[in-house]
mmCIF file of N, CA, C and O in Angstrom:
data_model
loop_
_atom_site.group_PDB
_atom_site.id
_atom_site.type_symbol
_atom_site.label_atom_id
_atom_site.label_comp_id
_atom_site.label_asym_id
_atom_site.label_seq_id
_atom_site.Cartn_x
_atom_site.Cartn_y
_atom_site.Cartn_z
ATOM 1 N N SER A 344 0.838 -1.185 0.000
ATOM 2 C CA SER A 344 0.000 0.000 0.000
ATOM 3 C C SER A 344 0.878 1.242 0.000
ATOM 4 O O SER A 344 1.929 1.269 0.617
ATOM 5 N N SER A 345 0.436 2.271 -0.686
ATOM 6 C CA SER A 345 1.213 3.507 -0.786
ATOM 7 C C SER A 345 0.917 4.402 0.410
ATOM 8 O O SER A 345 -0.155 4.330 0.999
ATOM 9 N N PRO A 346 1.864 5.279 0.779
ATOM 10 C CA PRO A 346 1.621 6.178 1.911
ATOM 11 C C PRO A 346 0.513 7.167 1.583
ATOM 12 O O PRO A 346 0.271 7.491 0.430
ATOM 13 N N ALA A 347 -0.159 7.627 2.620
ATOM 14 C CA ALA A 347 -1.256 8.581 2.443
ATOM 15 C C ALA A 347 -0.723 9.885 1.864
ATOM 16 O O ALA A 347 0.355 10.333 2.234
ATOM 17 N N GLN A 348 -1.469 10.467 0.960
ATOM 18 C CA GLN A 348 -1.070 11.743 0.374
ATOM 19 C C GLN A 348 -1.249 12.853 1.393
ATOM 20 O O GLN A 348 -2.179 12.837 2.189
ATOM 21 N N LYS A 349 -0.343 13.828 1.346
ATOM 22 C CA LYS A 349 -0.429 14.967 2.256
ATOM 23 C C LYS A 349 -1.050 16.142 1.524
ATOM 24 O O LYS A 349 -0.780 16.357 0.348
ATOM 25 N N LEU A 350 -1.884 16.887 2.238
ATOM 26 C CA LEU A 350 -2.463 18.101 1.683
ATOM 27 C C LEU A 350 -1.444 19.222 1.782
ATOM 28 O O LEU A 350 -0.798 19.395 2.818
ATOM 29 N N VAL A 351 -1.298 19.973 0.712
ATOM 30 C CA VAL A 351 -0.372 21.097 0.706
ATOM 31 C C VAL A 351 -1.161 22.345 0.367
ATOM 32 O O VAL A 351 -1.869 22.391 -0.629
ATOM 33 N N PHE A 352 -1.052 23.373 1.211
ATOM 34 C CA PHE A 352 -1.742 24.624 0.993
ATOM 35 C C PHE A 352 -0.725 25.657 0.542
ATOM 36 O O PHE A 352 0.175 26.022 1.298
ATOM 37 N N ASN A 353 -0.840 26.106 -0.690
ATOM 38 C CA ASN A 353 0.074 27.100 -1.231
ATOM 39 C C ASN A 353 -0.561 28.471 -1.164
ATOM 40 O O ASN A 353 -1.757 28.627 -1.413
ATOM 41 N N ARG A 354 0.253 29.461 -0.862
ATOM 42 C CA ARG A 354 -0.237 30.831 -0.857
ATOM 43 C C ARG A 354 -0.341 31.314 -2.297
ATOM 44 O O ARG A 354 0.477 30.975 -3.143
ATOM 45 N N VAL A 355 -1.346 32.127 -2.568
ATOM 46 C CA VAL A 355 -1.543 32.679 -3.903
ATOM 47 C C VAL A 355 -0.473 33.732 -4.141
ATOM 48 O O VAL A 355 -0.340 34.682 -3.368
ATOM 49 N N ASN A 356 0.298 33.577 -5.186
ATOM 50 C CA ASN A 356 1.387 34.500 -5.535
ATOM 51 C C ASN A 356 2.358 34.718 -4.370
ATOM 52 O O ASN A 356 2.963 35.770 -4.252
ATOM 53 N N GLY A 357 2.465 33.738 -3.482
ATOM 54 C CA GLY A 357 3.382 33.848 -2.358
ATOM 55 C C GLY A 357 2.943 34.826 -1.288
ATOM 56 O O GLY A 357 3.679 35.118 -0.362
ATOM 57 N N LYS A 358 1.731 35.369 -1.401
ATOM 58 C CA LYS A 358 1.250 36.372 -0.450
ATOM 59 C C LYS A 358 0.422 35.708 0.635
ATOM 60 O O LYS A 358 -0.231 34.704 0.405
ATOM 61 N N ARG A 359 0.437 36.322 1.803
ATOM 62 C CA ARG A 359 -0.430 35.863 2.878
ATOM 63 C C ARG A 359 -1.861 36.277 2.562
ATOM 64 O O ARG A 359 -2.088 37.325 1.974
ATOM 65 N N PRO A 360 -2.847 35.470 2.975
ATOM 66 C CA PRO A 360 -4.237 35.873 2.729
ATOM 67 C C PRO A 360 -4.566 37.142 3.512
ATOM 68 O O PRO A 360 -4.028 37.378 4.589
ATOM 69 N N GLN A 361 -5.441 37.946 2.918
ATOM 70 C CA GLN A 361 -5.845 39.194 3.553
ATOM 71 C C GLN A 361 -6.632 38.890 4.821
ATOM 72 O O GLN A 361 -7.530 38.064 4.832
ATOM 73 N N VAL A 362 -6.270 39.553 5.904
ATOM 74 C CA VAL A 362 -6.970 39.371 7.171
ATOM 75 C C VAL A 362 -7.916 40.552 7.340
ATOM 76 O O VAL A 362 -7.499 41.704 7.332
ATOM 77 N N LEU A 363 -9.197 40.243 7.472
ATOM 78 C CA LEU A 363 -10.201 41.281 7.624
ATOM 79 C C LEU A 363 -10.389 41.598 9.095
ATOM 80 O O LEU A 363 -10.332 40.705 9.942
ATOM 81 N N PRO A 364 -10.637 42.852 9.421
ATOM 82 C CA PRO A 364 -10.920 43.186 10.827
ATOM 83 C C PRO A 364 -12.132 42.415 11.320
ATOM 84 O O PRO A 364 -13.043 42.100 10.551
ATOM 85 N N GLN A 365 -12.152 42.115 12.615
ATOM 86 C CA GLN A 365 -13.216 41.300 13.191
ATOM 87 C C GLN A 365 -14.605 41.914 12.971
ATOM 88 O O GLN A 365 -15.553 41.206 12.716
ATOM 89 N N HIS A 366 -14.721 43.262 13.037
ATOM 90 C CA HIS A 366 -16.039 43.871 12.868
ATOM 91 C C HIS A 366 -16.575 43.690 11.455
ATOM 92 O O HIS A 366 -17.762 43.614 11.240
ATOM 93 N N VAL A 367 -15.686 43.584 10.456
ATOM 94 C CA VAL A 367 -16.136 43.341 9.085
ATOM 95 C C VAL A 367 -16.649 41.917 8.968
ATOM 96 O O VAL A 367 -17.682 41.665 8.362
ATOM 97 N N LEU A 368 -15.937 40.964 9.570
ATOM 98 C CA LEU A 368 -16.371 39.574 9.497
ATOM 99 C C LEU A 368 -17.712 39.374 10.182
ATOM 100 O O LEU A 368 -18.531 38.588 9.725
ATOM 101 N N ALA A 369 -17.949 40.072 11.280
ATOM 102 C CA ALA A 369 -19.197 39.902 12.018
ATOM 103 C C ALA A 369 -20.372 40.554 11.303
ATOM 104 O O ALA A 369 -21.489 40.106 11.414
ATOM 105 N N SER A 370 -20.111 41.641 10.542
ATOM 106 C CA SER A 370 -21.222 42.385 9.962
ATOM 107 C C SER A 370 -21.744 41.777 8.669
ATOM 108 O O SER A 370 -22.895 41.949 8.336
ATOM 109 N N GLU A 371 -20.883 41.078 7.941
ATOM 110 C CA GLU A 371 -21.369 40.482 6.696
ATOM 111 C C GLU A 371 -20.673 39.161 6.434
ATOM 112 O O GLU A 371 -19.519 38.980 6.760
ATOM 113 N N GLU A 372 -21.429 38.223 5.888
ATOM 114 C CA GLU A 372 -20.855 36.940 5.532
ATOM 115 C C GLU A 372 -20.446 37.002 4.077
ATOM 116 O O GLU A 372 -21.189 37.491 3.236
ATOM 117 N N SER A 373 -19.260 36.511 3.802
ATOM 118 C CA SER A 373 -18.853 36.435 2.409
ATOM 119 C C SER A 373 -18.636 34.967 2.079
ATOM 120 O O SER A 373 -18.119 34.206 2.892
ATOM 121 N N TYR A 374 -19.063 34.586 0.917
ATOM 122 C CA TYR A 374 -18.950 33.211 0.481
ATOM 123 C C TYR A 374 -17.914 33.136 -0.624
ATOM 124 O O TYR A 374 -18.014 33.822 -1.629
ATOM 125 N N THR A 375 -16.933 32.283 -0.428
ATOM 126 C CA THR A 375 -15.915 32.094 -1.452
ATOM 127 C C THR A 375 -16.429 31.100 -2.480
ATOM 128 O O THR A 375 -17.422 30.395 -2.247
ATOM 129 N N LEU A 376 -15.732 31.030 -3.600
ATOM 130 C CA LEU A 376 -16.101 30.048 -4.616
ATOM 131 C C LEU A 376 -15.963 28.638 -4.062
ATOM 132 O O LEU A 376 -16.775 27.761 -4.367
ATOM 133 N N ALA A 377 -14.943 28.410 -3.229
ATOM 134 C CA ALA A 377 -14.757 27.090 -2.628
ATOM 135 C C ALA A 377 -15.936 26.742 -1.725
ATOM 136 O O ALA A 377 -16.411 25.600 -1.718
ATOM 137 N N HIS A 378 -16.428 27.733 -0.966
ATOM 138 C CA HIS A 378 -17.573 27.500 -0.092
ATOM 139 C C HIS A 378 -18.800 27.118 -0.923
ATOM 140 O O HIS A 378 -19.496 26.147 -0.614
ATOM 141 N N GLU A 379 -19.049 27.880 -1.967
ATOM 142 C CA GLU A 379 -20.209 27.592 -2.811
ATOM 143 C C GLU A 379 -20.073 26.234 -3.486
ATOM 144 O O GLU A 379 -21.058 25.510 -3.632
ATOM 145 N N GLU A 380 -18.851 25.877 -3.885
ATOM 146 C CA GLU A 380 -18.626 24.570 -4.501
ATOM 147 C C GLU A 380 -18.905 23.459 -3.490
ATOM 148 O O GLU A 380 -19.523 22.448 -3.833
ATOM 149 N N ASN A 381 -18.480 23.649 -2.243
ATOM 150 C CA ASN A 381 -18.749 22.652 -1.200
ATOM 151 C C ASN A 381 -20.238 22.510 -0.949
ATOM 152 O O ASN A 381 -20.751 21.394 -0.812
ATOM 153 N N VAL A 382 -20.946 23.631 -0.877
ATOM 154 C CA VAL A 382 -22.394 23.598 -0.659
ATOM 155 C C VAL A 382 -23.079 22.879 -1.816
ATOM 156 O O VAL A 382 -23.957 22.032 -1.606
ATOM 157 N N ARG A 383 -22.663 23.185 -3.031
ATOM 158 C CA ARG A 383 -23.258 22.543 -4.211
ATOM 159 C C ARG A 383 -22.999 21.023 -4.181
ATOM 160 O O ARG A 383 -23.891 20.230 -4.444
ATOM 161 N N PHE A 384 -21.763 20.632 -3.818
ATOM 162 C CA PHE A 384 -21.420 19.211 -3.753
ATOM 163 C C PHE A 384 -22.291 18.488 -2.727
ATOM 164 O O PHE A 384 -22.864 17.438 -3.020
ATOM 165 N N VAL A 385 -22.411 19.059 -1.524
ATOM 166 C CA VAL A 385 -23.205 18.419 -0.473
ATOM 167 C C VAL A 385 -24.672 18.350 -0.893
ATOM 168 O O VAL A 385 -25.333 17.329 -0.701
ATOM 169 N N HIS A 386 -25.176 19.438 -1.499
ATOM 170 C CA HIS A 386 -26.575 19.455 -1.938
ATOM 171 C C HIS A 386 -26.832 18.362 -2.976
ATOM 172 O O HIS A 386 -27.818 17.602 -2.860
ATOM 173 N N GLU A 387 -25.959 18.266 -3.977
ATOM 174 C CA GLU A 387 -26.152 17.260 -5.029
ATOM 175 C C GLU A 387 -26.030 15.842 -4.473
ATOM 176 O O GLU A 387 -26.806 14.958 -4.836
ATOM 177 N N ALA A 388 -25.066 15.635 -3.564
ATOM 178 C CA ALA A 388 -24.911 14.310 -2.957
ATOM 179 C C ALA A 388 -26.142 13.951 -2.146
ATOM 180 O O ALA A 388 -26.611 12.811 -2.182
ATOM 181 N N TRP A 389 -26.682 14.928 -1.410
ATOM 182 C CA TRP A 389 -27.881 14.659 -0.610
ATOM 183 C C TRP A 389 -29.078 14.358 -1.506
ATOM 184 O O TRP A 389 -29.906 13.496 -1.171
ATOM 185 N N GLN A 390 -29.183 15.045 -2.634
ATOM 186 C CA GLN A 390 -30.280 14.765 -3.559
ATOM 187 C C GLN A 390 -30.197 13.326 -4.053
ATOM 188 O O GLN A 390 -31.227 12.644 -4.171
ATOM 189 N N GLN A 391 -28.981 12.832 -4.317
ATOM 190 C CA GLN A 391 -28.813 11.442 -4.745
ATOM 191 C C GLN A 391 -29.240 10.474 -3.643
ATOM 192 O O GLN A 391 -29.905 9.469 -3.911
ATOM 193 N N VAL A 392 -28.875 10.784 -2.399
ATOM 194 C CA VAL A 392 -29.264 9.928 -1.274
ATOM 195 C C VAL A 392 -30.783 9.899 -1.157
ATOM 196 O O VAL A 392 -31.379 8.831 -0.982
ATOM 197 N N GLU A 393 -31.428 11.061 -1.265
ATOM 198 C CA GLU A 393 -32.891 11.092 -1.167
ATOM 199 C C GLU A 393 -33.539 10.285 -2.287
ATOM 200 O O GLU A 393 -34.514 9.567 -2.045
ATOM 201 N N GLN A 394 -33.006 10.376 -3.512
ATOM 202 C CA GLN A 394 -33.567 9.600 -4.620
ATOM 203 C C GLN A 394 -33.395 8.105 -4.374
ATOM 204 O O GLN A 394 -34.323 7.319 -4.599
ATOM 205 N N GLN A 395 -32.212 7.701 -3.884
ATOM 206 C CA GLN A 395 -31.978 6.290 -3.594
ATOM 207 C C GLN A 395 -32.877 5.815 -2.456
ATOM 208 O O GLN A 395 -33.392 4.695 -2.493
ATOM 209 N N LEU A 396 -33.061 6.666 -1.451
ATOM 210 C CA LEU A 396 -33.915 6.315 -0.321
ATOM 211 C C LEU A 396 -35.358 6.137 -0.773
ATOM 212 O O LEU A 396 -36.020 5.182 -0.393
ATOM 213 N N ASP A 397 -35.832 7.055 -1.630
ATOM 214 C CA ASP A 397 -37.192 6.923 -2.172
ATOM 215 C C ASP A 397 -37.325 5.626 -2.958
ATOM 216 O O ASP A 397 -38.326 4.927 -2.848
ATOM 217 N N GLY A 398 -36.307 5.297 -3.758
ATOM 218 C CA GLY A 398 -36.337 4.070 -4.554
ATOM 219 C C GLY A 398 -36.330 2.833 -3.683
ATOM 220 O O GLY A 398 -37.051 1.856 -3.958
ATOM 221 N N SER A 399 -35.542 2.841 -2.600
ATOM 222 C CA SER A 399 -35.486 1.666 -1.730
ATOM 223 C C SER A 399 -36.792 1.502 -0.955
ATOM 224 O O SER A 399 -37.210 0.385 -0.654
ATOM 225 N N GLN A 400 -37.468 2.599 -0.632
ATOM 226 C CA GLN A 400 -38.754 2.508 0.066
ATOM 227 C C GLN A 400 -39.833 1.946 -0.851
ATOM 228 O O GLN A 400 -40.775 1.320 -0.402
ATOM 229 N N ARG A 401 -39.670 2.167 -2.156
ATOM 230 C CA ARG A 401 -40.622 1.619 -3.127
ATOM 231 C C ARG A 401 -40.234 0.208 -3.556
ATOM 232 O O ARG A 401 -40.904 -0.403 -4.375
ATOM 233 N N GLY A 402 -39.096 -0.290 -3.014
ATOM 234 C CA GLY A 402 -38.671 -1.642 -3.341
ATOM 235 C C GLY A 402 -37.842 -1.737 -4.603
ATOM 236 O O GLY A 402 -37.599 -2.842 -5.087
ATOM 237 N N GLU A 403 -37.399 -0.609 -5.156
ATOM 238 C CA GLU A 403 -36.623 -0.634 -6.393
ATOM 239 C C GLU A 403 -35.180 -1.076 -6.149
ATOM 240 O O GLU A 403 -34.610 -1.797 -6.947
ATOM 241 N N ASN A 404 -34.575 -0.615 -5.081
ATOM 242 C CA ASN A 404 -33.183 -0.938 -4.777
ATOM 243 C C ASN A 404 -33.121 -1.838 -3.553
ATOM 244 O O ASN A 404 -33.714 -1.534 -2.528
ATOM 245 N N VAL A 405 -32.382 -2.922 -3.662
ATOM 246 C CA VAL A 405 -32.215 -3.798 -2.510
ATOM 247 C C VAL A 405 -31.172 -3.207 -1.568
ATOM 248 O O VAL A 405 -31.330 -3.222 -0.365
ATOM 249 N N CYS A 406 -30.081 -2.665 -2.122
ATOM 250 C CA CYS A 406 -29.061 -2.045 -1.277
ATOM 251 C C CYS A 406 -29.048 -0.543 -1.546
ATOM 252 O O CYS A 406 -29.389 -0.090 -2.630
ATOM 253 N N GLY A 407 -28.672 0.198 -0.563
ATOM 254 C CA GLY A 407 -28.659 1.644 -0.682
ATOM 255 C C GLY A 407 -28.795 2.242 0.699
ATOM 256 O O GLY A 407 -28.626 1.553 1.714
ATOM 257 N N PRO A 408 -29.116 3.525 0.772
ATOM 258 C CA PRO A 408 -29.217 4.158 2.084
ATOM 259 C C PRO A 408 -30.393 3.592 2.888
ATOM 260 O O PRO A 408 -31.396 3.164 2.335
ATOM 261 N N VAL A 409 -30.217 3.582 4.197
ATOM 262 C CA VAL A 409 -31.259 3.121 5.106
ATOM 263 C C VAL A 409 -31.600 4.278 6.025
ATOM 264 O O VAL A 409 -30.712 4.875 6.632
ATOM 265 N N GLN A 410 -32.866 4.605 6.110
ATOM 266 C CA GLN A 410 -33.280 5.706 6.961
ATOM 267 C C GLN A 410 -33.338 5.235 8.408
ATOM 268 O O GLN A 410 -33.964 4.230 8.730
ATOM 269 N N TYR A 411 -32.667 5.980 9.267
ATOM 270 C CA TYR A 411 -32.662 5.668 10.701
ATOM 271 C C TYR A 411 -33.918 6.241 11.340
ATOM 272 O O TYR A 411 -34.264 7.387 11.122
ATOM 273 N N VAL A 412 -34.590 5.425 12.125
ATOM 274 C CA VAL A 412 -35.778 5.864 12.844
ATOM 275 C C VAL A 412 -35.554 5.571 14.324
ATOM 276 O O VAL A 412 -35.260 4.430 14.695
ATOM 277 N N GLU A 413 -35.676 6.601 15.149
ATOM 278 C CA GLU A 413 -35.476 6.471 16.595
ATOM 279 C C GLU A 413 -36.568 5.583 17.177
ATOM 280 O O GLU A 413 -37.762 5.818 16.952
ATOM 281 N N LYS A 414 -36.164 4.561 17.944
ATOM 282 C CA LYS A 414 -37.146 3.657 18.545
ATOM 283 C C LYS A 414 -37.806 4.292 19.762
ATOM 284 O O LYS A 414 -38.997 4.111 19.993
ATOM 285 N N THR A 415 -37.039 5.016 20.540
ATOM 286 C CA THR A 415 -37.597 5.725 21.693
ATOM 287 C C THR A 415 -37.224 7.199 21.557
ATOM 288 O O THR A 415 -36.136 7.608 21.962
ATOM 289 N N PRO A 416 -38.091 7.999 20.948
ATOM 290 C CA PRO A 416 -37.783 9.402 20.700
ATOM 291 C C PRO A 416 -37.517 10.182 21.985
ATOM 292 O O PRO A 416 -38.109 9.910 23.030
ATOM 293 N N ASN A 417 -36.637 11.150 21.892
ATOM 294 C CA ASN A 417 -36.311 12.026 23.007
ATOM 295 C C ASN A 417 -37.472 12.989 23.217
ATOM 296 O O ASN A 417 -37.821 13.746 22.318
ATOM 297 N N PRO A 418 -38.098 13.018 24.397
ATOM 298 C CA PRO A 418 -39.236 13.915 24.616
ATOM 299 C C PRO A 418 -38.855 15.392 24.504
ATOM 300 O O PRO A 418 -39.692 16.224 24.174
ATOM 301 N N GLY A 419 -37.587 15.719 24.749
ATOM 302 C CA GLY A 419 -37.145 17.104 24.627
ATOM 303 C C GLY A 419 -37.136 17.598 23.191
ATOM 304 O O GLY A 419 -37.085 18.798 22.936
ATOM 305 N N LEU A 420 -37.193 16.672 22.243
ATOM 306 C CA LEU A 420 -37.177 17.050 20.829
ATOM 307 C C LEU A 420 -38.544 16.941 20.171
ATOM 308 O O LEU A 420 -38.652 17.012 18.944
ATOM 309 N N LYS A 421 -39.590 16.812 20.967
ATOM 310 C CA LYS A 421 -40.909 16.581 20.364
ATOM 311 C C LYS A 421 -41.384 17.763 19.519
ATOM 312 O O LYS A 421 -42.109 17.584 18.561
ATOM 313 N N ASN A 422 -40.959 18.992 19.840
ATOM 314 C CA ASN A 422 -41.356 20.169 19.059
ATOM 315 C C ASN A 422 -40.284 20.613 18.077
ATOM 316 O O ASN A 422 -40.368 21.704 17.535
ATOM 317 N N PHE A 423 -39.287 19.765 17.855
ATOM 318 C CA PHE A 423 -38.194 20.108 16.951
ATOM 319 C C PHE A 423 -38.704 20.224 15.520
ATOM 320 O O PHE A 423 -39.442 19.376 15.040
ATOM 321 N N VAL A 424 -38.312 21.308 14.854
ATOM 322 C CA VAL A 424 -38.665 21.510 13.455
ATOM 323 C C VAL A 424 -37.353 21.675 12.678
ATOM 324 O O VAL A 424 -36.588 22.603 12.958
ATOM 325 N N PRO A 425 -37.058 20.775 11.742
ATOM 326 C CA PRO A 425 -35.807 20.902 10.990
ATOM 327 C C PRO A 425 -35.823 22.148 10.114
ATOM 328 O O PRO A 425 -36.880 22.587 9.652
ATOM 329 N N ILE A 426 -34.648 22.717 9.904
ATOM 330 C CA ILE A 426 -34.535 23.925 9.079
ATOM 331 C C ILE A 426 -34.621 23.539 7.607
ATOM 332 O O ILE A 426 -34.118 22.498 7.191
ATOM 333 N N ASP A 427 -35.277 24.367 6.846
ATOM 334 C CA ASP A 427 -35.342 24.197 5.399
ATOM 335 C C ASP A 427 -34.156 24.963 4.821
ATOM 336 O O ASP A 427 -34.182 26.191 4.720
ATOM 337 N N LEU A 428 -33.093 24.237 4.484
ATOM 338 C CA LEU A 428 -31.871 24.896 4.030
ATOM 339 C C LEU A 428 -32.070 25.676 2.730
ATOM 340 O O LEU A 428 -31.470 26.729 2.543
ATOM 341 N N GLU A 429 -32.894 25.174 1.846
ATOM 342 C CA GLU A 429 -33.133 25.899 0.594
ATOM 343 C C GLU A 429 -33.816 27.239 0.873
ATOM 344 O O GLU A 429 -33.468 28.254 0.280
ATOM 345 N N GLU A 430 -34.777 27.242 1.787
ATOM 346 C CA GLU A 430 -35.458 28.479 2.161
ATOM 347 C C GLU A 430 -34.482 29.442 2.834
ATOM 348 O O GLU A 430 -34.469 30.633 2.554
ATOM 349 N N TRP A 431 -33.641 28.910 3.739
ATOM 350 C CA TRP A 431 -32.659 29.736 4.437
ATOM 351 C C TRP A 431 -31.685 30.356 3.435
ATOM 352 O O TRP A 431 -31.389 31.529 3.510
ATOM 353 N N TRP A 432 -31.210 29.546 2.486
ATOM 354 C CA TRP A 432 -30.275 30.028 1.476
ATOM 355 C C TRP A 432 -30.935 31.142 0.647
ATOM 356 O O TRP A 432 -30.310 32.157 0.346
ATOM 357 N N ALA A 433 -32.191 30.959 0.289
ATOM 358 C CA ALA A 433 -32.907 31.971 -0.489
ATOM 359 C C ALA A 433 -33.051 33.262 0.314
ATOM 360 O O ALA A 433 -32.859 34.360 -0.232
ATOM 361 N N GLN A 434 -33.342 33.156 1.598
ATOM 362 C CA GLN A 434 -33.466 34.350 2.437
ATOM 363 C C GLN A 434 -32.130 35.083 2.539
ATOM 364 O O GLN A 434 -32.090 36.313 2.487
ATOM 365 N N GLN A 435 -31.038 34.342 2.683
ATOM 366 C CA GLN A 435 -29.709 34.953 2.750
ATOM 367 C C GLN A 435 -29.388 35.672 1.438
ATOM 368 O O GLN A 435 -28.853 36.777 1.437
ATOM 369 N N PHE A 436 -29.729 35.036 0.338
ATOM 370 C CA PHE A 436 -29.474 35.606 -0.982
ATOM 371 C C PHE A 436 -30.263 36.908 -1.165
ATOM 372 O O PHE A 436 -29.713 37.923 -1.590
ATOM 373 N N LEU A 437 -31.547 36.885 -0.804
ATOM 374 C CA LEU A 437 -32.377 38.078 -0.946
ATOM 375 C C LEU A 437 -31.912 39.194 -0.012
ATOM 376 O O LEU A 437 -31.902 40.367 -0.393
ATOM 377 N N ALA A 438 -31.505 38.835 1.201
ATOM 378 C CA ALA A 438 -31.015 39.848 2.139
ATOM 379 C C ALA A 438 -29.746 40.500 1.606
ATOM 380 O O ALA A 438 -29.560 41.709 1.737
ATOM 381 N N LYS A 439 -28.894 39.711 0.980
ATOM 382 C CA LYS A 439 -27.649 40.252 0.419
ATOM 383 C C LYS A 439 -27.974 41.224 -0.717
ATOM 384 O O LYS A 439 -27.366 42.279 -0.832
ATOM 385 N N ILE A 440 -28.957 40.865 -1.543
ATOM 386 C CA ILE A 440 -29.359 41.742 -2.647
ATOM 387 C C ILE A 440 -29.936 43.047 -2.095
ATOM 388 O O ILE A 440 -29.610 44.139 -2.573
ATOM 389 N N GLU A 441 -30.787 42.963 -1.074
ATOM 390 C CA GLU A 441 -31.392 44.154 -0.481
ATOM 391 C C GLU A 441 -30.350 45.048 0.159
ATOM 392 O O GLU A 441 -30.446 46.272 0.074
ATOM 393 N N ASN A 442 -29.337 44.474 0.769
ATOM 394 C CA ASN A 442 -28.287 45.256 1.420
ATOM 395 C C ASN A 442 -27.404 45.964 0.398
ATOM 396 O O ASN A 442 -26.824 47.011 0.697
ATOM 397 N N CYS A 443 -27.286 45.397 -0.799
ATOM 398 C CA CYS A 443 -26.427 45.988 -1.834
ATOM 399 C C CYS A 443 -27.124 47.133 -2.556
ATOM 400 O O CYS A 443 -26.483 47.976 -3.169
ATOM 401 N N SER A 444 -28.454 47.167 -2.532
ATOM 402 C CA SER A 444 -29.172 48.205 -3.296
ATOM 403 C C SER A 444 -29.518 49.407 -2.468
ATOM 404 O O SER A 444 -29.282 49.556 -1.341
#
């Protein structure tokens, strides 16, 4: 077996990354292309899992993802409502547009 590859982080043009003052970071979120690429990757992968899960529930796939169901639910989570990430992302996008205009 070959040794594990090491990650190497190179500075762009040999320069240190720009450090923003803390108040700028707190006042606005900025998304890098890498961040958006990661979000897109996770979203697409999750869509595939949901499609496979739907197929396995209909009996189409014998192997694939298995949905975990809590046998004894935590009573403290009875009013838990999961966040709709697509809705949240849309709200963030619209807020950014409103702040720019």
